[in-house]
PDB file of C-alpha atoms in Angstrom:
ATOM      1  CA  MET Z 743      33.684  20.224 -27.987  1.00  0.00           C
ATOM      2  CA  GLU Z 744      30.915  21.044 -26.020  1.00  0.00           C
ATOM      3  CA  ASN Z 745      30.667  19.484 -22.439  1.00  0.00           C
ATOM      4  CA  GLN Z 746      27.263  17.172 -22.577  1.00  0.00           C
ATOM      5  CA  ILE Z 747      25.208  16.941 -19.188  1.00  0.00           C
ATOM      6  CA  THR Z 748      23.242  15.172 -17.698  1.00  0.00           C
ATOM      7  CA  LYS Z 749      20.122  16.832 -16.600  1.00  0.00           C
ATOM      8  CA  GLN Z 750      19.726  13.388 -13.855  1.00  0.00           C
ATOM      9  CA  GLU Z 751      16.428  13.670 -11.819  1.00  0.00           C
ATOM     10  CA  PRO Z 752      16.864  14.856  -7.983  1.00  0.00           C
ATOM     11  CA  GLN Z 753      17.923  12.850  -5.173  1.00  0.00           C
ATOM     12  CA  GLU Z 754      16.818  12.070  -1.783  1.00  0.00           C
ATOM     13  CA  ILE Z 755      18.562  10.263   1.035  1.00  0.00           C
ATOM     14  CA  ILE Z 756      16.542   7.700   2.748  1.00  0.00           C
ATOM     15  CA  HIS Z 757      17.071   5.628   6.007  1.00  0.00           C
ATOM     16  CA  ILE Z 758      16.789   1.380   5.543  1.00  0.00           C
ATOM     17  CA  HIS Z 759      18.385  -0.676   8.597  1.00  0.00           C
ATOM     18  CA  ASN Z 760      20.915   2.691  10.194  1.00  0.00           C
ATOM     19  CA  ARG Z 761      22.062   2.565   6.282  1.00  0.00           C
ATOM     20  CA  GLN Z 762      21.685   5.615   4.873  1.00  0.00           C
ATOM     21  CA  LEU Z 763      20.444   5.284   1.092  1.00  0.00           C
ATOM     22  CA  THR Z 764      19.478   7.285  -2.029  1.00  0.00           C
ATOM     23  CA  ILE Z 765      16.724   7.463  -4.631  1.00  0.00           C
ATOM     24  CA  SER Z 766      14.782   9.886  -6.802  1.00  0.00           C
ATOM     25  CA  LYS Z 767      12.717  12.357  -5.416  1.00  0.00           C
ATOM     26  CA  ARG Z 768      10.162  10.835  -7.967  1.00  0.00           C
ATOM     27  CA  GLN Z 769      10.562   7.537  -6.447  1.00  0.00           C
ATOM     28  CA  LEU Z 770      10.328   7.955  -2.394  1.00  0.00           C
ATOM     29  CA  GLU Z 771       7.157  10.179  -3.997  1.00  0.00           C
ATOM     30  CA  ASP Z 772       5.601   7.064  -5.676  1.00  0.00           C
ATOM     31  CA  LEU Z 773       5.642   5.084  -2.472  1.00  0.00           C
ATOM     32  CA  PRO Z 774       2.958   4.530   0.135  1.00  0.00           C
ATOM     33  CA  LYS Z 775       2.586   7.505   3.032  1.00  0.00           C
ATOM     34  CA  ILE Z 776       3.154   5.818   5.811  1.00  0.00           C
ATOM     35  CA  LEU Z 777       6.462   3.640   4.052  1.00  0.00           C
ATOM     36  CA  GLN Z 778       7.879   7.720   3.069  1.00  0.00           C
ATOM     37  CA  ARG Z 779       7.254   9.028   6.761  1.00  0.00           C
ATOM     38  CA  GLU Z 780       9.642   5.108   8.391  1.00  0.00           C
ATOM     39  CA  ILE Z 781      12.662   5.962   5.742  1.00  0.00           C
ATOM     40  CA  PHE Z 782      12.688   9.319   4.933  1.00  0.00           C
ATOM     41  CA  LEU Z 783      14.338  10.231   8.885  1.00  0.00           C
ATOM     42  CA  GLU Z 784      15.675   8.727  11.295  1.00  0.00           C
ATOM     43  CA  TYR Z 785      14.239   7.384  14.303  1.00  0.00           C
ATOM     44  CA  ILE Z 786      13.702   9.844  16.392  1.00  0.00           C
ATOM     45  CA  ALA Z 787      16.619   9.173  18.855  1.00  0.00           C
ATOM     46  CA  LYS Z 788      19.193  10.531  16.113  1.00  0.00           C
ATOM     47  CA  SER Z 789      16.894  13.329  14.985  1.00  0.00           C
ATOM     48  CA  SER Z 790      18.569  16.671  15.432  1.00  0.00           C
ATOM     49  CA  ALA Z 791      17.782  19.232  18.054  1.00  0.00           C
ATOM     50  CA  GLU Z 792      15.894  21.157  16.076  1.00  0.00           C
ATOM     51  CA  ILE Z 793      13.633  17.858  14.976  1.00  0.00           C
ATOM     52  CA  LYS Z 794      12.844  16.667  18.224  1.00  0.00           C
ATOM     53  CA  GLU Z 795      12.123  20.055  19.076  1.00  0.00           C
ATOM     54  CA  LYS Z 796       9.835  20.247  16.514  1.00  0.00           C
ATOM     55  CA  LEU Z 797       8.019  17.155  17.277  1.00  0.00           C
ATOM     56  CA  VAL Z 798       7.307  17.835  20.604  1.00  0.00           C
ATOM     57  CA  ASN Z 799       5.315  21.044  19.851  1.00  0.00           C
ATOM     58  CA  ASP Z 800       4.148  20.028  16.485  1.00  0.00           C
ATOM     59  CA  ILE Z 801       2.069  18.094  19.153  1.00  0.00           C
ATOM     60  CA  LEU Z 802       1.318  19.612  21.806  1.00  0.00           C
ATOM     61  CA  THR Z 803       0.145  22.403  19.087  1.00  0.00           C
ATOM     62  CA  LEU Z 804      -2.339  19.368  18.248  1.00  0.00           C
ATOM     63  CA  PHE Z 805      -4.079  17.846  20.912  1.00  0.00           C
ATOM     64  CA  GLN Z 806      -3.464  21.592  22.184  1.00  0.00           C
ATOM     65  CA  VAL Z 807      -1.977  22.010  25.527  1.00  0.00           C
ATOM     66  CA  ARG Z 808      -2.748  24.709  26.949  1.00  0.00           C
ATOM     67  CA  GLU Z 809      -0.074  24.728  29.930  1.00  0.00           C
ATOM     68  CA  ARG Z 810       2.051  27.342  32.193  1.00  0.00           C
ATOM     69  CA  GLN Z 811       5.367  27.280  29.459  1.00  0.00           C
ATOM     70  CA  LYS Z 812       7.332  26.604  32.919  1.00  0.00           C
ATOM     71  CA  GLU Z 813       5.169  23.395  33.155  1.00  0.00           C
ATOM     72  CA  LYS Z 814       4.759  22.895  29.197  1.00  0.00           C
ATOM     73  CA  ASP Z 815       9.140  22.643  29.551  1.00  0.00           C
ATOM     74  CA  ASP Z 816       9.006  19.670  32.364  1.00  0.00           C
ATOM     75  CA  MET Z 817       7.132  18.531  30.132  1.00  0.00           C
ATOM     76  CA  LYS Z 818       8.527  18.348  26.896  1.00  0.00           C
ATOM     77  CA  ASP Z 819      11.595  16.268  28.346  1.00  0.00           C
ATOM     78  CA  THR Z 820      10.207  13.753  30.029  1.00  0.00           C
ATOM     79  CA  TRP Z 821       8.199  13.272  27.573  1.00  0.00           C
ATOM     80  CA  LEU Z 822      11.343  13.716  24.997  1.00  0.00           C
ATOM     81  CA  LEU Z 823      13.320  10.660  26.896  1.00  0.00           C
ATOM     82  CA  PHE Z 824       9.883   8.825  27.142  1.00  0.00           C
ATOM     83  CA  ILE Z 825       9.953   8.248  23.046  1.00  0.00           C
ATOM     84  CA  MET Z 826      13.786   7.938  22.542  1.00  0.00           C
ATOM     85  CA  ASP Z 827      12.558   4.048  23.302  1.00  0.00           C
ATOM     86  CA  TYR Z 828      11.380   3.632  20.330  1.00  0.00           C
ATOM     87  CA  ARG Z 829      11.998   2.953  16.773  1.00  0.00           C
ATOM     88  CA  LEU Z 830       9.719   5.416  14.864  1.00  0.00           C
ATOM     89  CA  THR Z 831      10.493   8.049  13.058  1.00  0.00           C
ATOM     90  CA  ALA Z 832       9.196  11.529  13.609  1.00  0.00           C
ATOM     91  CA  SER Z 833       6.471  12.114  11.773  1.00  0.00           C
ATOM     92  CA  GLU Z 834       4.977   8.705  11.857  1.00  0.00           C
ATOM     93  CA  ILE Z 835       4.987   9.566  15.850  1.00  0.00           C
ATOM     94  CA  PHE Z 836       3.571  12.433  14.809  1.00  0.00           C
ATOM     95  CA  GLN Z 837       1.324  11.470  12.127  1.00  0.00           C
ATOM     96  CA  ALA Z 838       0.288   8.009  15.849  1.00  0.00           C
ATOM     97  CA  HIS Z 839      -0.639  10.280  17.783  1.00  0.00           C
ATOM     98  CA  ARG Z 840      -2.892  12.494  14.174  1.00  0.00           C
ATOM     99  CA  MET Z 841      -4.713   9.334  14.585  1.00  0.00           C
ATOM    100  CA  ALA Z 842      -5.622   8.390  17.646  1.00  0.00           C
ATOM    101  CA  LEU Z 843      -7.309  11.888  17.694  1.00  0.00           C
ATOM    102  CA  LYS Z 844      -9.258  11.070  14.486  1.00  0.00           C
ATOM    103  CA  ARG Z 845      -9.995   7.776  16.692  1.00  0.00           C
ATOM    104  CA  GLU Z 846      -8.157   5.287  14.087  1.00  0.00           C
ATOM    105  CA  LEU Z 847      -6.238   3.984  16.606  1.00  0.00           C
ATOM    106  CA  LEU Z 848      -7.370   1.431  18.786  1.00  0.00           C
ATOM    107  CA  ASP Z 849      -4.988   0.402  22.619  1.00  0.00           C
ATOM    108  CA  GLN Z 850      -4.788  -3.467  23.262  1.00  0.00           C
ATOM    109  CA  ASN Z 851      -8.321  -4.769  23.717  1.00  0.00           C
ATOM    110  CA  GLY Z 852     -10.225  -2.712  21.207  1.00  0.00           C
ATOM    111  CA  LYS Z 853     -10.954   0.513  22.410  1.00  0.00           C
ATOM    112  CA  GLU Z 854     -10.067   4.717  21.713  1.00  0.00           C
ATOM    113  CA  ILE Z 855      -7.042   6.044  22.892  1.00  0.00           C
ATOM    114  CA  GLU Z 856      -8.368   8.928  25.173  1.00  0.00           C
ATOM    115  CA  CYS Z 857      -6.413  11.781  24.313  1.00  0.00           C
ATOM    116  CA  LEU Z 858      -6.521  14.281  26.974  1.00  0.00           C
ATOM    117  CA  PRO Z 859      -5.187  18.216  26.357  1.00  0.00           C
ATOM    118  CA  MET Z 860      -1.579  17.481  28.131  1.00  0.00           C
ATOM    119  CA  LEU Z 861       1.572  15.829  27.377  1.00  0.00           C
ATOM    120  CA  SER Z 862       1.383  11.976  28.583  1.00  0.00           C
ATOM    121  CA  THR Z 863       3.800   9.592  28.069  1.00  0.00           C
ATOM    122  CA  ASN Z 864       0.397   6.919  30.163  1.00  0.00           C
ATOM    123  CA  THR Z 865      -1.945   8.441  26.023  1.00  0.00           C
ATOM    124  CA  THR Z 866       1.905   8.081  24.082  1.00  0.00           C
ATOM    125  CA  GLY Z 867       2.634   4.763  24.514  1.00  0.00           C
ATOM    126  CA  LYS Z 868      -0.627   3.513  24.363  1.00  0.00           C
ATOM    127  CA  ILE Z 869      -0.931   5.682  21.103  1.00  0.00           C
ATOM    128  CA  LEU Z 870       3.292   4.377  19.977  1.00  0.00           C
ATOM    129  CA  LYS Z 871       2.638   0.584  20.738  1.00  0.00           C
ATOM    130  CA  ALA Z 872      -0.905   1.322  18.676  1.00  0.00           C
ATOM    131  CA  TYR Z 873       0.975   2.719  15.423  1.00  0.00           C
ATOM    132  CA  GLU Z 874       3.517  -0.037  14.971  1.00  0.00           C
ATOM    133  CA  ARG Z 875       0.557  -2.293  15.405  1.00  0.00           C
ATOM    134  CA  HIS Z 876      -0.213  -0.943  12.839  1.00  0.00           C
ATOM    135  CA  LYS Z 877       1.910  -1.063  10.332  1.00  0.00           C
ATOM    136  CA  GLN Z 878       2.322  -4.698  11.640  1.00  0.00           C
ATOM    137  CA  THR Z 879      -1.110  -5.052   9.663  1.00  0.00           C
ATOM    138  CA  ASP Z 880      -0.789  -2.314   7.140  1.00  0.00           C
ATOM    139  CA  LYS Z 881      -1.150  -4.258   3.687  1.00  0.00           C
ATOM    140  CA  GLN Z 882      -0.508  -0.515   1.762  1.00  0.00           C
ATOM    141  CA  LEU Z 883       3.183  -0.095   4.759  1.00  0.00           C
ATOM    142  CA  GLU Z 884       3.369  -4.214   3.355  1.00  0.00           C
ATOM    143  CA  ALA Z 885       3.344  -3.653  -0.906  1.00  0.00           C
ATOM    144  CA  GLY Z 886       5.393   0.004  -0.342  1.00  0.00           C
ATOM    145  CA  ARG Z 887       8.641  -2.882   1.164  1.00  0.00           C
ATOM    146  CA  GLU Z 888       8.168  -5.293  -2.541  1.00  0.00           C
ATOM    147  CA  GLN Z 889       8.161  -1.700  -4.466  1.00  0.00           C
ATOM    148  CA  LEU Z 890      11.219   0.205  -2.395  1.00  0.00           C
ATOM    149  CA  LYS Z 891      12.814  -3.638  -3.006  1.00  0.00           C
ATOM    150  CA  LYS Z 892      12.613  -3.547  -6.472  1.00  0.00           C
ATOM    151  CA  ILE Z 893      13.664   0.522  -6.615  1.00  0.00           C
ATOM    152  CA  LEU Z 894      16.819  -0.984  -5.359  1.00  0.00           C
ATOM    153  CA  ASN Z 895      17.633  -4.376  -6.644  1.00  0.00           C
ATOM    154  CA  PRO Z 896      16.437  -3.555 -10.063  1.00  0.00           C
ATOM    155  CA  GLU Z 897      15.740  -7.362 -12.154  1.00  0.00           C
ATOM    156  CA  PRO Z 898      19.001  -7.830 -14.987  1.00  0.00           C
ATOM    157  CA  GLU Z 899      17.398  -6.888 -18.388  1.00  0.00           C
ATOM    158  CA  ARG Z 900      16.039 -10.007 -19.976  1.00  0.00           C
ATOM    159  CA  SER Z 901      16.937 -11.522 -23.530  1.00  0.00           C
ATOM    160  CA  PRO Z 902      14.777 -11.773 -26.573  1.00  0.00           C
ATOM    161  CA  GLU Z 903      14.766 -15.045 -26.345  1.00  0.00           C
ATOM    162  CA  GLU Z 904      14.778 -15.954 -22.691  1.00  0.00           C
ATOM    163  CA  ILE Z 905      11.052 -13.356 -22.733  1.00  0.00           C
ATOM    164  CA  LYS Z 906      10.222 -15.267 -26.059  1.00  0.00           C
ATOM    165  CA  ALA Z 907      10.471 -18.668 -24.034  1.00  0.00           C
ATOM    166  CA  GLU Z 908       9.225 -17.555 -21.004  1.00  0.00           C
ATOM    167  CA  LYS Z 909       5.523 -16.781 -22.653  1.00  0.00           C
ATOM    168  CA  LYS Z 910       5.750 -19.953 -24.645  1.00  0.00           C
ATOM    169  CA  LYS Z 911       6.134 -21.070 -21.443  1.00  0.00           C
ATOM    170  CA  ASN Z 912       3.247 -19.197 -19.601  1.00  0.00           C
ATOM    171  CA  TRP Z 913       0.782 -19.749 -23.381  1.00  0.00           C
ATOM    172  CA  ASP Z 914       1.750 -24.222 -22.695  1.00  0.00           C
ATOM    173  CA  SER Z 915       0.674 -23.713 -19.361  1.00  0.00           C
ATOM    174  CA  LEU Z 916      -2.203 -21.906 -20.249  1.00  0.00           C
ATOM    175  CA  VAL Z 917      -3.556 -23.785 -22.509  1.00  0.00           C
ATOM    176  CA  GLU Z 918      -3.071 -27.578 -20.417  1.00  0.00           C
ATOM    177  CA  SER Z 919      -5.253 -25.943 -17.863  1.00  0.00           C
ATOM    178  CA  VAL Z 920      -7.773 -24.714 -19.965  1.00  0.00           C
ATOM    179  CA  LYS Z 921      -8.300 -28.423 -21.591  1.00  0.00           C
ATOM    180  CA  LYS Z 922      -7.665 -30.023 -18.225  1.00  0.00           C
ATOM    181  CA  GLY Z 923     -10.460 -27.930 -16.603  1.00  0.00           C
ATOM    182  CA  GLU Z 924      -8.278 -26.570 -14.204  1.00  0.00           C
ATOM    183  CA  LYS Z 925      -7.188 -22.924 -12.596  1.00  0.00           C
ATOM    184  CA  CYS Z 926      -4.980 -20.543 -14.295  1.00  0.00           C
ATOM    185  CA  GLU Z 927      -3.758 -17.396 -12.494  1.00  0.00           C
ATOM    186  CA  HIS Z 928      -1.701 -15.688 -15.192  1.00  0.00           C
ATOM    187  CA  ALA Z 929      -3.950 -15.803 -18.336  1.00  0.00           C
ATOM    188  CA  PHE Z 930      -4.428 -12.450 -17.790  1.00  0.00           C
ATOM    189  CA  LEU Z 931      -0.558 -12.544 -19.630  1.00  0.00           C
ATOM    190  CA  PHE Z 932      -2.400 -12.720 -23.014  1.00  0.00           C
ATOM    191  CA  TYR Z 933      -5.199 -10.128 -22.535  1.00  0.00           C
ATOM    192  CA  GLU Z 934      -3.762  -8.087 -25.534  1.00  0.00           C
ATOM    193  CA  MET Z 935      -2.953 -10.984 -27.408  1.00  0.00           C
ATOM    194  CA  ALA Z 936      -6.482 -11.690 -27.962  1.00  0.00           C
ATOM    195  CA  ILE Z 937      -7.617  -8.999 -28.489  1.00  0.00           C
ATOM    196  CA  LYS Z 938      -5.012  -8.840 -31.365  1.00  0.00           C
ATOM    197  CA  LYS Z 939      -6.678 -12.057 -32.506  1.00  0.00           C
ATOM    198  CA  GLY Z 940     -10.023 -10.541 -33.203  1.00  0.00           C
ATOM    199  CA  GLY Z 941     -11.131 -12.193 -30.491  1.00  0.00           C
ATOM    200  CA  LEU Z 942     -13.398  -9.912 -26.510  1.00  0.00           C
ATOM    201  CA  VAL Z 943     -14.775  -7.911 -29.471  1.00  0.00           C
ATOM    202  CA  SER Z 944     -17.881  -7.739 -27.726  1.00  0.00           C
ATOM    203  CA  PHE Z 945     -16.017  -7.496 -23.645  1.00  0.00           C
ATOM    204  CA  VAL Z 946     -13.383  -5.314 -25.613  1.00  0.00           C
ATOM    205  CA  GLY Z 947     -16.665  -2.436 -26.561  1.00  0.00           C
ATOM    206  CA  ASP Z 948     -19.033  -2.771 -23.829  1.00  0.00           C
ATOM    207  CA  LYS Z 949     -17.006   0.045 -21.472  1.00  0.00           C
ATOM    208  CA  GLY Z 950     -20.725  -0.060 -19.315  1.00  0.00           C
ATOM    209  CA  GLY Z 951     -19.889  -4.162 -19.216  1.00  0.00           C
ATOM    210  CA  GLN Z 952     -16.900  -3.613 -17.909  1.00  0.00           C
ATOM    211  CA  LYS Z 953     -16.965  -1.370 -14.895  1.00  0.00           C
ATOM    212  CA  ILE Z 954     -20.376  -3.129 -14.054  1.00  0.00           C
ATOM    213  CA  ALA Z 955     -17.949  -6.822 -14.097  1.00  0.00           C
ATOM    214  CA  ILE Z 956     -15.605  -4.996 -12.186  1.00  0.00           C
ATOM    215  CA  LYS Z 957     -16.942  -3.596  -9.706  1.00  0.00           C
ATOM    216  CA  ASP Z 958     -18.673  -7.372  -9.332  1.00  0.00           C
ATOM    217  CA  LYS Z 959     -15.065  -8.639  -8.865  1.00  0.00           C
ATOM    218  CA  MET Z 960     -15.068  -6.495  -6.413  1.00  0.00           C
ATOM    219  CA  ILE Z 961     -16.921  -6.854  -4.066  1.00  0.00           C
ATOM    220  CA  GLN Z 962     -16.304 -10.573  -4.855  1.00  0.00           C
ATOM    221  CA  ILE Z 963     -13.250 -10.492  -3.825  1.00  0.00           C
ATOM    222  CA  LEU Z 964     -13.778  -8.897  -0.426  1.00  0.00           C
ATOM    223  CA  ALA Z 965     -16.716 -11.040  -0.017  1.00  0.00           C
ATOM    224  CA  LYS Z 966     -13.745 -13.774   0.122  1.00  0.00           C
ATOM    225  CA  GLU Z 967     -10.884 -11.840   2.444  1.00  0.00           C
ATOM    226  CA  LYS Z 968     -13.182 -11.066   4.680  1.00  0.00           C
ATOM    227  CA  LEU Z 969     -14.005 -15.478   5.238  1.00  0.00           C
ATOM    228  CA  LYS Z 970     -10.502 -15.783   5.922  1.00  0.00           C
ATOM    229  CA  PRO Z 971      -8.957 -15.440  10.003  1.00  0.00           C
ATOM    230  CA  ASN Z 972      -6.313 -12.901   8.399  1.00  0.00           C
ATOM    231  CA  SER Z 973      -6.784 -11.568   5.505  1.00  0.00           C
ATOM    232  CA  ALA Z 974      -3.572 -11.627   3.493  1.00  0.00           C
ATOM    233  CA  LEU Z 975      -4.631  -8.209   1.074  1.00  0.00           C
ATOM    234  CA  PHE Z 976      -6.663  -5.734   3.590  1.00  0.00           C
ATOM    235  CA  ASN Z 977      -6.196  -5.150   7.309  1.00  0.00           C
ATOM    236  CA  ALA Z 978      -9.627  -5.451   9.344  1.00  0.00           C
ATOM    237  CA  PHE Z 979     -10.025  -1.589   8.979  1.00  0.00           C
ATOM    238  CA  GLU Z 980      -9.342  -2.171   5.289  1.00  0.00           C
ATOM    239  CA  LEU Z 981     -12.001  -4.218   4.669  1.00  0.00           C
ATOM    240  CA  LYS Z 982     -14.717  -3.173   7.752  1.00  0.00           C
ATOM    241  CA  ASN Z 983     -14.845   0.391   5.550  1.00  0.00           C
ATOM    242  CA  LEU Z 984     -14.567  -1.099   1.773  1.00  0.00           C
ATOM    243  CA  SER Z 985     -16.883  -2.931   2.247  1.00  0.00           C
ATOM    244  CA  GLU Z 986     -19.764  -0.011   3.720  1.00  0.00           C
ATOM    245  CA  TYR Z 987     -18.486   2.058   0.547  1.00  0.00           C
ATOM    246  CA  PHE Z 988     -20.264  -0.420  -1.752  1.00  0.00           C
ATOM    247  CA  GLU Z 989     -22.844  -1.553   0.482  1.00  0.00           C
ATOM    248  CA  ASP Z 990     -23.230   2.910   0.890  1.00  0.00           C
ATOM    249  CA  LYS Z 991     -24.347   3.929  -1.895  1.00  0.00           C
ATOM    250  CA  LYS Z 992     -24.220   7.561   0.423  1.00  0.00           C
ATOM    251  CA  LYS Z 993     -20.970   6.531   1.556  1.00  0.00           C
ATOM    252  CA  ALA Z 994     -17.589   9.178  -0.463  1.00  0.00           C
ATOM    253  CA  MET Z 995     -14.397   8.110  -0.968  1.00  0.00           C
ATOM    254  CA  THR Z 996     -12.328   9.122   1.644  1.00  0.00           C
ATOM    255  CA  ASN Z 997      -7.821   8.831   2.052  1.00  0.00           C
ATOM    256  CA  ASP Z 998      -7.721   6.361   4.354  1.00  0.00           C
ATOM    257  CA  ILE Z 999      -8.770   3.974   2.106  1.00  0.00           C
ATOM    258  CA  ALA Z1000      -7.960   5.088  -1.356  1.00  0.00           C
ATOM    259  CA  PHE Z1001      -5.722   3.660  -1.674  1.00  0.00           C
ATOM    260  CA  SER Z1002      -6.481   0.159  -0.943  1.00  0.00           C
ATOM    261  CA  PHE Z1003      -9.560   1.269  -3.114  1.00  0.00           C
ATOM    262  CA  ASP Z1004      -6.977   1.601  -6.078  1.00  0.00           C
ATOM    263  CA  ARG Z1005      -5.065  -1.649  -5.262  1.00  0.00           C
ATOM    264  CA  LEU Z1006      -8.797  -3.668  -5.852  1.00  0.00           C
ATOM    265  CA  HIS Z1007      -9.362  -1.749  -8.254  1.00  0.00           C
ATOM    266  CA  ALA Z1008      -6.025  -3.398  -9.777  1.00  0.00           C
ATOM    267  CA  MET Z1009      -6.729  -6.326  -8.403  1.00  0.00           C
ATOM    268  CA  ALA Z1010     -10.642  -6.576 -10.165  1.00  0.00           C
ATOM    269  CA  ILE Z1011      -9.292  -5.880 -13.459  1.00  0.00           C
ATOM    270  CA  THR Z1012      -7.384  -8.272 -13.425  1.00  0.00           C
ATOM    271  CA  HIS Z1013      -9.444 -11.023 -12.509  1.00  0.00           C
ATOM    272  CA  VAL Z1014     -11.641  -9.603 -14.702  1.00  0.00           C
ATOM    273  CA  LYS Z1015      -9.093  -9.738 -18.188  1.00  0.00           C
ATOM    274  CA  ASN Z1016      -7.544 -13.373 -16.421  1.00  0.00           C
ATOM    275  CA  ASP Z1017     -11.663 -14.977 -16.563  1.00  0.00           C
ATOM    276  CA  LYS Z1018     -11.959 -14.090 -20.018  1.00  0.00           C
ATOM    277  CA  VAL Z1019      -8.700 -15.037 -21.832  1.00  0.00           C
ATOM    278  CA  TYR Z1020      -9.166 -18.208 -19.524  1.00  0.00           C
ATOM    279  CA  GLU Z1021     -13.022 -18.009 -21.434  1.00  0.00           C
ATOM    280  CA  TRP Z1022     -11.793 -16.631 -25.001  1.00  0.00           C
ATOM    281  CA  VAL Z1023      -8.919 -19.318 -25.309  1.00  0.00           C
ATOM    282  CA  SER Z1024     -11.751 -22.185 -24.114  1.00  0.00           C
ATOM    283  CA  GLU Z1025     -13.689 -21.030 -27.415  1.00  0.00           C
ATOM    284  CA  GLN Z1026     -10.586 -21.124 -28.780  1.00  0.00           C
ATOM    285  CA  LEU Z1027      -9.890 -24.786 -27.793  1.00  0.00           C
ATOM    286  CA  LYS Z1028     -13.399 -25.945 -28.999  1.00  0.00           C
ATOM    287  CA  LEU Z1029     -13.190 -24.413 -31.606  1.00  0.00           C
ATOM    288  CA  LYS Z1030     -10.309 -26.065 -33.626  1.00  0.00           C
ATOM    289  CA  SER Z1031     -11.266 -29.396 -31.905  1.00  0.00           C
ATOM    290  CA  ASN Z1032     -14.753 -29.089 -34.093  1.00  0.00           C
ATOM    291  CA  GLU Z1033     -12.518 -28.182 -36.867  1.00  0.00           C
ATOM    292  CA  ASN Z1034     -10.660 -31.431 -36.679  1.00  0.00           C
ATOM    293  CA  SER Z1035     -13.694 -32.886 -35.966  1.00  0.00           C
TER     294      SER Z1035
END
């Protein structure tokens, strides 16, 4: 009998809290770039001499440093020693400097960081501190970490009986909420069911109306989040640039907000589905009440 060879997906090593773990290459590539930079390499202090050397040369090129070779070598040693205390990878350190040059990172006073054509520990210190603050509020990183948790700790499969019982529980809760005129955040779970039962016909057939409803909902979500002192969904940069995108019809979509735009779009779709199902259930209950009267 011939040996049966099972094809496996290419695997990649990632680094989390000084541990080496393995996930598939596809799973890694599906994570937000900011998280990939955090986990694909070890912290700079533990990185190989080759990675450190490459980082220095990349930063010198990025900042267009044109010092004489001896001065450049002296700067390298001092600069490398300085960054060893940061719990950041080479990829993150390079990205932080790149963001600073593009004026996407601000110092603790909310001002742009001056980036001169030199390898400066003072400038790098400001840049890396700003990047650490950026990571604390970045929603892509937060969402990516939750995504990674699910990859590393997948939920056990539920039995058909358990799935059926949960569906009934959610449906009963939805009906009860509609009867009481209370909000229900899981009505969208029954969107496909409503369509199968012949509901939402006019909405499903109106593609233009769907786009308008989704866009309006995106704007509503943004408006609510902007009123909050600290939005749990978007950071200040995302709120500002997403708002400008909707307010200025000539403003182009950029890579800086593409991920947050997709996330906002997905949220809006869910909210619209939720509203439509809620309305449909309300109509069904009224019809049933009229039939029984």
